[in-house]
mmCIF file of C-alpha atoms and ligand atoms in Angstrom:
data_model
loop_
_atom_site.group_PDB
_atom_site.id
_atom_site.type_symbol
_atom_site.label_atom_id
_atom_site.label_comp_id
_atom_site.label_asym_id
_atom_site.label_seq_id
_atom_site.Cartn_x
_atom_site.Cartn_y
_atom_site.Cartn_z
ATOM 1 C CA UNK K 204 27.476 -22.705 20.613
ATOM 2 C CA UNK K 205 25.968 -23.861 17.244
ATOM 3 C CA UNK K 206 27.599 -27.013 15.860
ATOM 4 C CA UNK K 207 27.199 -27.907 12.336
ATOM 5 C CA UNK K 208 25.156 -30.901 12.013
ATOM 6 C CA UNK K 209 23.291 -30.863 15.516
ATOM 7 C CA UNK K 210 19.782 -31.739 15.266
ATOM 8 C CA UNK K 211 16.998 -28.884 15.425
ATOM 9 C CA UNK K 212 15.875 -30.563 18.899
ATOM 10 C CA UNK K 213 19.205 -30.396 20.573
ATOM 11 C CA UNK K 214 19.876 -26.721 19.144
ATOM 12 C CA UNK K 215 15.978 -25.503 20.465
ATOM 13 C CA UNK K 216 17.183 -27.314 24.373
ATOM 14 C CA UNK K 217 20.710 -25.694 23.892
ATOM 15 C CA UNK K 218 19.891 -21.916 22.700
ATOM 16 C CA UNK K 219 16.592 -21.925 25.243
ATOM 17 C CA UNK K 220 17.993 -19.945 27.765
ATOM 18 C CA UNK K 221 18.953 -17.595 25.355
ATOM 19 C CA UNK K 222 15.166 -16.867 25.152
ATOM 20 C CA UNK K 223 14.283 -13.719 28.042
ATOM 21 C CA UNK K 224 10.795 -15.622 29.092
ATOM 22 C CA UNK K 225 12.378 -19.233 28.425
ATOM 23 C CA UNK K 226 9.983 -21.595 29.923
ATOM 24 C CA UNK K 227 10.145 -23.937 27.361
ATOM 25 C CA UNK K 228 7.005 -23.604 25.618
ATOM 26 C CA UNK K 229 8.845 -21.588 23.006
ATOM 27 C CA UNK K 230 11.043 -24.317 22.477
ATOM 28 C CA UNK K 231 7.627 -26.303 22.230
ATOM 29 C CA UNK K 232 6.429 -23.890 19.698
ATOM 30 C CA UNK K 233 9.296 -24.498 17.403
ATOM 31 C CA UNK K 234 9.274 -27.996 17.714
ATOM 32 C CA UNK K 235 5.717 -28.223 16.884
ATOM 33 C CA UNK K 236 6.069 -26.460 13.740
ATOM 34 C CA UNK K 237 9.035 -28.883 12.997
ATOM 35 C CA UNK K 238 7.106 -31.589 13.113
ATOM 36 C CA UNK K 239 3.943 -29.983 11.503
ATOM 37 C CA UNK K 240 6.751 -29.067 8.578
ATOM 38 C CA UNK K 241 7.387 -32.692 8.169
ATOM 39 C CA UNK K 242 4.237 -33.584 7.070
ATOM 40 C CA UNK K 243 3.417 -30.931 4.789
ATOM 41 C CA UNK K 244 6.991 -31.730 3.782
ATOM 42 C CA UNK K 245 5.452 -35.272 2.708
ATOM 43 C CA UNK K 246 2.525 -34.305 0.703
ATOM 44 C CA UNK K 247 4.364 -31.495 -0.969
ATOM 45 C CA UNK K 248 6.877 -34.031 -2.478
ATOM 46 C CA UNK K 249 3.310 -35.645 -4.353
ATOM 47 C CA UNK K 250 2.452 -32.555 -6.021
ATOM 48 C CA UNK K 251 0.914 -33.729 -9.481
ATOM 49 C CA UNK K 252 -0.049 -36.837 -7.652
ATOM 50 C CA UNK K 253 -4.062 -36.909 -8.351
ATOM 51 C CA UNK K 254 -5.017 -36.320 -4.516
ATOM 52 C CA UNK K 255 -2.968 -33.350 -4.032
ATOM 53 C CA UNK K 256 -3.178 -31.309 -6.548
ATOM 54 C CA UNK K 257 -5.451 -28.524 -7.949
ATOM 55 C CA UNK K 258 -7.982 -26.393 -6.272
ATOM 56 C CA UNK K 259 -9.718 -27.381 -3.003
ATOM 57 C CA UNK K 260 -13.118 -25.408 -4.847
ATOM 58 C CA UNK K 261 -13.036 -22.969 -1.769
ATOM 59 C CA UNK K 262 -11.995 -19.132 -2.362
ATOM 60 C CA UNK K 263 -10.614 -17.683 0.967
ATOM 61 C CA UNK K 264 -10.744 -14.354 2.754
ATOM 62 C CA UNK K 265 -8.296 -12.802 -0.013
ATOM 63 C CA UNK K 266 -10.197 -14.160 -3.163
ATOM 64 C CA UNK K 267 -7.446 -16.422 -3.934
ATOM 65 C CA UNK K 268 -8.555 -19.932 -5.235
ATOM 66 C CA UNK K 269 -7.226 -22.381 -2.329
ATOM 67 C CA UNK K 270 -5.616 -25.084 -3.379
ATOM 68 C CA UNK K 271 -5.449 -28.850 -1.755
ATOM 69 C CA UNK K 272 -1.804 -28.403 -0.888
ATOM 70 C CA UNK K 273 -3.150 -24.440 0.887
ATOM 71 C CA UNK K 274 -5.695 -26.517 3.314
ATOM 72 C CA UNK K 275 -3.792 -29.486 4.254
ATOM 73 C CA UNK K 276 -0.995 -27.101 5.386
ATOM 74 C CA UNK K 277 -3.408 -24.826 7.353
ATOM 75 C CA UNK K 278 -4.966 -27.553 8.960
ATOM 76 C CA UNK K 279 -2.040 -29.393 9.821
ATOM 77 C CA UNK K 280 -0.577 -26.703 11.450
ATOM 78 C CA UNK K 281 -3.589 -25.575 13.241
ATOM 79 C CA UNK K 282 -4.107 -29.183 14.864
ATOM 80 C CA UNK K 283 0.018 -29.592 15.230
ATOM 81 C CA UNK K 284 -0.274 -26.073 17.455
ATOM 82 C CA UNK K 285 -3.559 -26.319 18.783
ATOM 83 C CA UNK K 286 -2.911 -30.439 20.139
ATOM 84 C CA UNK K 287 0.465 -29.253 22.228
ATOM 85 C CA UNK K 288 -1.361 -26.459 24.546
ATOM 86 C CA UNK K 289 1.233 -24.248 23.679
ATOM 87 C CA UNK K 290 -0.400 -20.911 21.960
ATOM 88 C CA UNK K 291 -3.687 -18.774 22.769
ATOM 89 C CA UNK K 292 -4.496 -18.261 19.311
ATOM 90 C CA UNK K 293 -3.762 -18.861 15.299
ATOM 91 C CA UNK K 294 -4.020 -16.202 12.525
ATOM 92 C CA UNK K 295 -4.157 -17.732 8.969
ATOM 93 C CA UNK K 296 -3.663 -16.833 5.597
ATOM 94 C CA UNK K 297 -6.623 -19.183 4.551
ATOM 95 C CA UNK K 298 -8.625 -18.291 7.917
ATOM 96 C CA UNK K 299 -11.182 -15.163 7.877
ATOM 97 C CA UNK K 300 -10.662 -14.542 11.529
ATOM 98 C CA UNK K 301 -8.469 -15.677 14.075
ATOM 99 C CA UNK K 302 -8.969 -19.168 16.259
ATOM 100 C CA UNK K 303 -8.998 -18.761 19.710
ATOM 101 C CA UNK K 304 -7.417 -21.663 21.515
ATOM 102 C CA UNK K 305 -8.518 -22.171 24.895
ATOM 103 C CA UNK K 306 -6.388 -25.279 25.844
ATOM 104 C CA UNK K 307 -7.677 -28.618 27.095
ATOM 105 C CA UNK K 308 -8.913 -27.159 30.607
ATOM 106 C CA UNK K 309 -10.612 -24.636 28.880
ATOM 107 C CA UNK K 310 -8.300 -21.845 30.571
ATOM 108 C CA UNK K 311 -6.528 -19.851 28.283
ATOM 109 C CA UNK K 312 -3.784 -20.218 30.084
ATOM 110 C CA UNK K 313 -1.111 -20.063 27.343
ATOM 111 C CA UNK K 314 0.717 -17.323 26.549
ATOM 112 C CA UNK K 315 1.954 -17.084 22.425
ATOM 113 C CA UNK K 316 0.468 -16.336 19.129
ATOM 114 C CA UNK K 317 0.899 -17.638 16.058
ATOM 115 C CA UNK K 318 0.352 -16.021 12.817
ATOM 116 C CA UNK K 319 0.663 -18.352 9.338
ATOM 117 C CA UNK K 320 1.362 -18.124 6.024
ATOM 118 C CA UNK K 321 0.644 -22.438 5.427
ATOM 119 C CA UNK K 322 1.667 -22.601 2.054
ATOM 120 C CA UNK K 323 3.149 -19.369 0.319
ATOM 121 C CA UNK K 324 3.828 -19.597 -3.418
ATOM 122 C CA UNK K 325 0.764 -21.414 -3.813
ATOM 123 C CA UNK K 326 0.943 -20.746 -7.773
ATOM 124 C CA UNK K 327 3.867 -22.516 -8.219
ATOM 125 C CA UNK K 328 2.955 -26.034 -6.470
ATOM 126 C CA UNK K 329 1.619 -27.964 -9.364
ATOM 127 C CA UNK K 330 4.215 -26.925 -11.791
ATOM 128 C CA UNK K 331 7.099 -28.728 -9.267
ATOM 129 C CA UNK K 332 8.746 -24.967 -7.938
ATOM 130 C CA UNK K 333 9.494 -24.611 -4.840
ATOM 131 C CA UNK K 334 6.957 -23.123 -2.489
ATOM 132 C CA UNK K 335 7.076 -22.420 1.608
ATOM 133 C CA UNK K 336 5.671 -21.929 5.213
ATOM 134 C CA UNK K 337 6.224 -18.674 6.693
ATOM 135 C CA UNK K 338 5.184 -18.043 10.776
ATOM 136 C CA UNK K 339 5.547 -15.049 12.965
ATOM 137 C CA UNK K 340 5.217 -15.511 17.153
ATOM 138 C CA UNK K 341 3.882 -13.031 19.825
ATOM 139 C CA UNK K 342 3.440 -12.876 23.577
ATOM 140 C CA UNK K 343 0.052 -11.885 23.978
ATOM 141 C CA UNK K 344 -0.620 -8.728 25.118
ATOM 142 C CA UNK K 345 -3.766 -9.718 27.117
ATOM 143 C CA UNK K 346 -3.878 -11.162 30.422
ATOM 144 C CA UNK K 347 -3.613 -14.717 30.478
ATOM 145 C CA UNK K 348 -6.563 -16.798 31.433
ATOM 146 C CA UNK K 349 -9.215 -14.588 29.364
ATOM 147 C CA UNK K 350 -9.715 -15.425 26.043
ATOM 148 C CA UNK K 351 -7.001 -13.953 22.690
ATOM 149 C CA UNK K 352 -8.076 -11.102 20.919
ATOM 150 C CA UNK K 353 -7.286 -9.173 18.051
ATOM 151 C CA UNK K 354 -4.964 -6.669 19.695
ATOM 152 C CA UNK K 355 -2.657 -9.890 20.688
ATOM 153 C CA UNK K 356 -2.049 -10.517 16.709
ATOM 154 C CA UNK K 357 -2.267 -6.541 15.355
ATOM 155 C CA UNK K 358 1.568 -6.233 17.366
ATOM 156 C CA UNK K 359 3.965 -4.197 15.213
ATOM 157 C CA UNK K 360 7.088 -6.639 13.649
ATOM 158 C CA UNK K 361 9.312 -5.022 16.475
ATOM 159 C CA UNK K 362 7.872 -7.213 19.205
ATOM 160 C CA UNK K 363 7.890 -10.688 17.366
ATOM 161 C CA UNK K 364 9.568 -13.282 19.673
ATOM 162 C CA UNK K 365 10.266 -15.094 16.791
ATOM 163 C CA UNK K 366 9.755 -15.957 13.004
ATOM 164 C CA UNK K 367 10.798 -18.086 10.394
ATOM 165 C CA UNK K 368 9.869 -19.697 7.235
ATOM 166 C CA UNK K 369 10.415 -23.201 5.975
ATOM 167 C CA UNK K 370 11.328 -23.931 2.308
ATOM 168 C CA UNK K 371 10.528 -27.199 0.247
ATOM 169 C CA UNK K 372 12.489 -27.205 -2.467
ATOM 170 C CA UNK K 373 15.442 -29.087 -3.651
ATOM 171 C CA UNK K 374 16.091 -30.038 -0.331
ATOM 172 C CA UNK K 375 13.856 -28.848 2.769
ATOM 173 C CA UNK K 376 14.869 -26.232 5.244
ATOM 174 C CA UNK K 377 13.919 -24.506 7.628
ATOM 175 C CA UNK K 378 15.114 -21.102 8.765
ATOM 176 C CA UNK K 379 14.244 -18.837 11.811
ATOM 177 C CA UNK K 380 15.324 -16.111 14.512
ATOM 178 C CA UNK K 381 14.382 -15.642 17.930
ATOM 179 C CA UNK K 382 16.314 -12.192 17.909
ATOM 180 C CA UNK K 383 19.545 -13.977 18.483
ATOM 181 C CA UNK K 384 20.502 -14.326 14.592
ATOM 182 C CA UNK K 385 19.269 -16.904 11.854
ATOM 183 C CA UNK K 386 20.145 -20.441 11.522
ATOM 184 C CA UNK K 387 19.143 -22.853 9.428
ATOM 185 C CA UNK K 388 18.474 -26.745 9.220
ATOM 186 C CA UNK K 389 17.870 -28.956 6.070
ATOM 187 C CA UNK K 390 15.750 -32.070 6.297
ATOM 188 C CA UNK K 391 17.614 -35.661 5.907
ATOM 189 C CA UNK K 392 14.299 -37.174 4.713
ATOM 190 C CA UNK K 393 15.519 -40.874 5.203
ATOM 191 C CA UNK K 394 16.205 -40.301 9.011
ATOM 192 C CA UNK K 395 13.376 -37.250 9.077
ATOM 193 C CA UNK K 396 15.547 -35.340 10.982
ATOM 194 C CA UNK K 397 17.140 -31.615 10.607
ATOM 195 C CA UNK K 398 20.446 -30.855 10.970
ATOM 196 C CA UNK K 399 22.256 -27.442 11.209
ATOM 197 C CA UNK K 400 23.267 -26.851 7.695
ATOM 198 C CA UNK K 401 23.113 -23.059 7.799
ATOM 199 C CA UNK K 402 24.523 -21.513 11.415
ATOM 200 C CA UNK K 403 24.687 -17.867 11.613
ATOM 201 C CA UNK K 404 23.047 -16.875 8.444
ATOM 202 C CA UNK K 405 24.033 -13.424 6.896
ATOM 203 C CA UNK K 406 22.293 -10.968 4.016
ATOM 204 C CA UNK K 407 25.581 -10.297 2.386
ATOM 205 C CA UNK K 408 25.673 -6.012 2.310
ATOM 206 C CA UNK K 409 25.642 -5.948 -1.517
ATOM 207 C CA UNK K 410 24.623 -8.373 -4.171
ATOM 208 C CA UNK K 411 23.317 -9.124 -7.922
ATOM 209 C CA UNK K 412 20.693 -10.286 -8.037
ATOM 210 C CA UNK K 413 16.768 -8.264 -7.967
ATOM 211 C CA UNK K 414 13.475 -10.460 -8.000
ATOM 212 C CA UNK K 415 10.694 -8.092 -9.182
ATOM 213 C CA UNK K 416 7.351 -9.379 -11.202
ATOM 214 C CA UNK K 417 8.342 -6.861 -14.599
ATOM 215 C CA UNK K 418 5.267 -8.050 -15.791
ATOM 216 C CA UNK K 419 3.485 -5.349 -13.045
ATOM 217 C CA UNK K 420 6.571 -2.495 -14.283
ATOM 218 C CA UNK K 421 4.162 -0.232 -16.229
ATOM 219 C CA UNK K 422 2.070 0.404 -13.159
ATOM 220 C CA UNK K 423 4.892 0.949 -10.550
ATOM 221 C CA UNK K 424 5.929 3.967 -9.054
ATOM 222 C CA UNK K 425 8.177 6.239 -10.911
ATOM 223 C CA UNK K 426 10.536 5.956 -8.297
ATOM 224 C CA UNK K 427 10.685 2.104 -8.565
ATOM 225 C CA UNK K 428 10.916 1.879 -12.309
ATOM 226 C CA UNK K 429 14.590 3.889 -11.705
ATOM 227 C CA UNK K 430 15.855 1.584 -9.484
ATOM 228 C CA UNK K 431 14.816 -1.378 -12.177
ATOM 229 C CA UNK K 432 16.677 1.273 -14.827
ATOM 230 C CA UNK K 433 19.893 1.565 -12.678
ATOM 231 C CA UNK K 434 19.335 -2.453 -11.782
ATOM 232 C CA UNK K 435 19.934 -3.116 -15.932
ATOM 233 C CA UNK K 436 22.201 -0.185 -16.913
ATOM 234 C CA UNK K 437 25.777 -1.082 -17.640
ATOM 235 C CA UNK K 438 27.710 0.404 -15.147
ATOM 236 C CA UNK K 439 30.310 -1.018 -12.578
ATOM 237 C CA UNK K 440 29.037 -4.374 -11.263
ATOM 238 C CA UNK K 441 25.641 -3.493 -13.476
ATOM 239 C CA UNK K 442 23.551 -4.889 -14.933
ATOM 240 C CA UNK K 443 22.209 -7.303 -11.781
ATOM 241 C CA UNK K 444 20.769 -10.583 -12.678
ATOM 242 C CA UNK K 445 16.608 -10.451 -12.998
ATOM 243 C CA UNK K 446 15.657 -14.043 -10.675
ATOM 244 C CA UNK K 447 12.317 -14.253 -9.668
ATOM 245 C CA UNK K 448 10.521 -17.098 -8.421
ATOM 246 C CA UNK K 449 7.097 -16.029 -7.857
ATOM 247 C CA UNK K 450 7.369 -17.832 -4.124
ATOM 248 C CA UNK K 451 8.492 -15.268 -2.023
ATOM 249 C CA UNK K 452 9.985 -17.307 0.714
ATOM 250 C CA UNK K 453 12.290 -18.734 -2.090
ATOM 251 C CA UNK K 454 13.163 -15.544 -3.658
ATOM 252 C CA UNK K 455 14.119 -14.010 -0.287
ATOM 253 C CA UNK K 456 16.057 -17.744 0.563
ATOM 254 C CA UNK K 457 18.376 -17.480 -2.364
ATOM 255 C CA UNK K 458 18.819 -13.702 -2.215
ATOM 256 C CA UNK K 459 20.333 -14.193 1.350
ATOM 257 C CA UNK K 460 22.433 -16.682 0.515
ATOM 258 C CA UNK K 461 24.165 -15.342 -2.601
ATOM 259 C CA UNK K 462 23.190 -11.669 -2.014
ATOM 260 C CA UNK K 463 20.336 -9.503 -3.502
ATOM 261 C CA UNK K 464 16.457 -7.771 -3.390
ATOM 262 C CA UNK K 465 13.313 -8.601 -3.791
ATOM 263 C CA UNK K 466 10.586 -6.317 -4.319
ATOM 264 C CA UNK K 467 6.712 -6.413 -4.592
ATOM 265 C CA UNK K 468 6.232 -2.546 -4.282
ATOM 266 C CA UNK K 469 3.025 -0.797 -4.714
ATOM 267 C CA UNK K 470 1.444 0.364 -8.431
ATOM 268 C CA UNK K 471 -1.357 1.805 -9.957
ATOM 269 C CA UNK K 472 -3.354 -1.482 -9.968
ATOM 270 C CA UNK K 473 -2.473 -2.369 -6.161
ATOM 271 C CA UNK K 474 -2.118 0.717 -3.922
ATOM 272 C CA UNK K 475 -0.351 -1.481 -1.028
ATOM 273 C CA UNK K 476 1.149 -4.237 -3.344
ATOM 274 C CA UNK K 477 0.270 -7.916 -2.688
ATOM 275 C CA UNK K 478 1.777 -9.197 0.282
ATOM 276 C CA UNK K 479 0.288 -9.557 3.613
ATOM 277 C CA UNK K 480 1.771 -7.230 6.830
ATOM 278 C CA UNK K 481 1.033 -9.780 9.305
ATOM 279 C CA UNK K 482 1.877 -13.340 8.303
ATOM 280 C CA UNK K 483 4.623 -12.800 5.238
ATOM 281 C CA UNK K 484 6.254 -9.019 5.715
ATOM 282 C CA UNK K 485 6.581 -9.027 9.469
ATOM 283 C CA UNK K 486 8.072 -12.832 9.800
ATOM 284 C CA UNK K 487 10.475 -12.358 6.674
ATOM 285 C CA UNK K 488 11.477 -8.526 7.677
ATOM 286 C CA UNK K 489 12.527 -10.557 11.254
ATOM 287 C CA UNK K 490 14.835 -12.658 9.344
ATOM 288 C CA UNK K 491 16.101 -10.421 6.765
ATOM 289 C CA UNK K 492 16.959 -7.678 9.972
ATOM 290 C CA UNK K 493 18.426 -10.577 11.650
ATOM 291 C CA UNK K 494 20.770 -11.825 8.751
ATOM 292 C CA UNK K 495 22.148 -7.979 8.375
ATOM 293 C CA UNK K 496 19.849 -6.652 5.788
ATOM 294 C CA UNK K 497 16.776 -3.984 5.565
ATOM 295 C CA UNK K 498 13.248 -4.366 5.037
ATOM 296 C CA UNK K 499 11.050 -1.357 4.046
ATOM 297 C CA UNK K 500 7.650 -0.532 2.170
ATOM 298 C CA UNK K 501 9.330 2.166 0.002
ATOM 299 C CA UNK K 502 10.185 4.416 2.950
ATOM 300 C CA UNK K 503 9.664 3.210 6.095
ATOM 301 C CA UNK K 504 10.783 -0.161 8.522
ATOM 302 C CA UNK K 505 8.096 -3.061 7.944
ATOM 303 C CA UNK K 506 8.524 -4.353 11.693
ATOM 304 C CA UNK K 507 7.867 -0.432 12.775
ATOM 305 C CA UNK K 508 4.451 0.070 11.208
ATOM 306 C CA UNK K 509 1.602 -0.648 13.433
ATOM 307 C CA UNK K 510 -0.761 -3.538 11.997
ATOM 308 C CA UNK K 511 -4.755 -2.257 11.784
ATOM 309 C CA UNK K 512 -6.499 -5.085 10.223
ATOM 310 C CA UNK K 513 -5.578 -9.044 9.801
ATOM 311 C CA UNK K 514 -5.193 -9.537 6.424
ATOM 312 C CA UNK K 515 -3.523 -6.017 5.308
ATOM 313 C CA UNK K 516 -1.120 -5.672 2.310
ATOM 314 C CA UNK K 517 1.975 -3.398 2.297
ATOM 315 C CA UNK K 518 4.583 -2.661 -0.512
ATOM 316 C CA UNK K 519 7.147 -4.723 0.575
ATOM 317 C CA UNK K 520 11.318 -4.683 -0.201
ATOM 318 C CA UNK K 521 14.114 -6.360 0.948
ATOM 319 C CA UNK K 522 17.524 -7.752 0.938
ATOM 320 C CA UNK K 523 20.776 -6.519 0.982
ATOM 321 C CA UNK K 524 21.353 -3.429 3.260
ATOM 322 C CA UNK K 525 22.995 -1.169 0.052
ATOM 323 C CA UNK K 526 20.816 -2.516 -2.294
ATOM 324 C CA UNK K 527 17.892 -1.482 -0.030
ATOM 325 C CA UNK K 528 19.437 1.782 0.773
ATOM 326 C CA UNK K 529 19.944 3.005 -3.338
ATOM 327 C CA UNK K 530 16.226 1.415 -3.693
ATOM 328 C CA UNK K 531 14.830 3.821 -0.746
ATOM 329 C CA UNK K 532 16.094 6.573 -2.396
ATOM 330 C CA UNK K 533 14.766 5.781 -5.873
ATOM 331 C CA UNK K 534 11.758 5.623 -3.973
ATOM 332 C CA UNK K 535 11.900 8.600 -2.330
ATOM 333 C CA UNK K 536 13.000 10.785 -5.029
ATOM 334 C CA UNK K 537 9.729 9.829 -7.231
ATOM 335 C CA UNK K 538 7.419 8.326 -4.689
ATOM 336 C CA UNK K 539 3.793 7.969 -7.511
HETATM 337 O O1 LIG O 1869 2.357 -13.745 -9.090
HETATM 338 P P1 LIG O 1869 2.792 -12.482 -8.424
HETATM 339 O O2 LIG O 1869 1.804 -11.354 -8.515
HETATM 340 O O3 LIG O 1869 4.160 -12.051 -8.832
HETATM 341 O O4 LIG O 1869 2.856 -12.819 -6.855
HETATM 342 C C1 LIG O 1869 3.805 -13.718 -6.358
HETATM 343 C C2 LIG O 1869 3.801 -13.570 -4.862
HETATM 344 O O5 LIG O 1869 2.535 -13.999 -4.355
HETATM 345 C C3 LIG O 1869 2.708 -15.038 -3.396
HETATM 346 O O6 LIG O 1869 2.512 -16.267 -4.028
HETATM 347 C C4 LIG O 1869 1.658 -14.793 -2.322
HETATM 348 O O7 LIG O 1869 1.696 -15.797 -1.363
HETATM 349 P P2 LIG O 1869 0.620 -17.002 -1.266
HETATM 350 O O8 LIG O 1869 0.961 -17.973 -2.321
HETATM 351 O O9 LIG O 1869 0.853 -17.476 0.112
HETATM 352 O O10 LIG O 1869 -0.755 -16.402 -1.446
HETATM 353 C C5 LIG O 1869 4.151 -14.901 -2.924
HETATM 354 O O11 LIG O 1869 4.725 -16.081 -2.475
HETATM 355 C C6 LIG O 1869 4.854 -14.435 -4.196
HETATM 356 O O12 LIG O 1869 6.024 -13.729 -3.931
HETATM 357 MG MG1 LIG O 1870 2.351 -16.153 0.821
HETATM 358 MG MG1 LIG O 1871 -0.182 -18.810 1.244
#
């Protein structure tokens, strides 16, 4: 039974049978990713400190510009994952490929996958907004004892074991499901540990609030540009109020706490939006299903559609189940 306050290590021991394969390594998992939070927690609080901020000179996979904040995170959760003997193999935003993970005894005996998001929001960290970690977890699909392949990380969202995300912002938190609901724990920096802050989080069914980039409205789809219409009209409990971050763990963090949606659909300019299937819809469409609400690509569940390639985009939008359901059928109705 969740207790307000209790640590994120006594939670993890107390929900693990909970988990159907509970052996403890997914406890492991978690706890790794705590830890590995805690640092990146640390150098995130020195943005715009020399060191740590600005471009790391490297452009990765996507084309993006990785900043010094993007690798540290990557690699500290790569060694954090890959030093506990706990997962087969890491997918990274800021990796080409995947990493296969052998273990220490060169075995491949372990059994989960991780897929990353290090540092999302990475244009907002030197101008002090609030940016995140987002990670998705699989069984693998292979036998174990032979090394990971692609198949074990191109699972549909359905089968995720768990997710989660972690926020640095005004406080740090992190939040995550292993199909049993969504809690959440904020960081007491001076003692370094988390505490349940957030038990039982829930996607209230209806809200105010829609986080869209209007900048990209022109090139949206018909369908979408109604729904941003209806969103501003004055009518009822209209117009909703426009919030958007730019860091899409903290968009979706606020809009499940006070109710809303956040959309980065596709347009004329992006044919499958922005937004990566694997390591930011998937993980965040777990959560969002989790807490009550929907997550769709304009017309169809993001945890149903069956990956094909690492680093795929999708049109992604969530948030509050009614607010989802009117934005489906805006969608629907004028699809191009
Ligand atoms: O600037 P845009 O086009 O609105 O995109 C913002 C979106 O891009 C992202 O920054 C992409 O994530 P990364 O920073 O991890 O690459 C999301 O966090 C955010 O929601
Ligand atoms: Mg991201
Ligand atoms: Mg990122």
């Amino acid at each position: 039974m969740a207790r307000i306050n209790q640590t994120l290590g006594e939670f993890i021991i107390e929900n693990q049978s909970e988990f159907q394969y509970s052996s403890g390594e997914l406890s492991r998992l978690i706890n790794s990713i705590r830890l590995a939070a805690k640092a990146v927690n640390h150098e995130v609080n020195k943005a715009g400190l020399v060191d740590i901020t600005g471009s790391a000179g490297e452009i990765n996979t996507q084309g993006e510009d990785q900043q010094k904040l993007d690798v540290f995170a990557n690699d500290t959760f790569i060694r954090t994952l890959t030093n506990r003997e706990i997962v087969c193999g890491i997918a990274s935003e800021e990796n080409d490929d995947f990493i296969t993970i052998q273990g220490s005894n060169n075995d491949h005996k372990n059994k989960y996958v991780v897929l990353i998001d290090p540092l999302d929001g990475s244009s907002n960290i030197d101008v002090n907004v609030s940016v995140g970690t987002i990670f998705s977890v699989y069984r693998r699909v292979t036998p174990v004892g032979t090394p990971v392949q692609l198949k074990d990380f191109l699972q549909p969202g359905n089968l995720q074991v768990a997710a989660g995300y972690i926020v640095y912002g005004t406080s740090t938190m992190l939040v995550y499901t292993t199909g049993h609901g969504v809690n959440g724990f904020t960081l007491n920096p001076a003692l370094g540990t988390y505490y349940l802050s957030h038990p039982n989080m829930q996607f209230p069914e209806d809200g105010n609030i829609y986080s869209v980039n209007e900048g990209n409205y022109i090139h949206f789809p018909k369908g979408i540009k109604n729904y941003i219409k209806y969103c501003q009209e004055e009518e009822g409990d209209r117009p909703y109020t426009s919030r958007y971050i730019g860091s899409l763990v903290s968009d979706i963090h606020r809009n499940m706490i006070k109710g809303g949606i956040y959309m980065y659909p596709k347009s004329s300019k992006a044919n499958n939006g922005k937004l990566r299937l694997l390591y930011e819809c998937n993980p965040m469409a777990f959560i969002v299903e989790q807490a009550g609400g929907r997550a769709i690509n304009g017309d169809t569940r993001i945890m149903d559609l069956q990956p094909t390639e690492l680093h795929q985009r999708v049109p992604f939008i969530c948030g509050s189940k009614n607010m989802v359901d009117t934005a489906e059928e805006f969608y629907r109705a004028d699809p191009d």
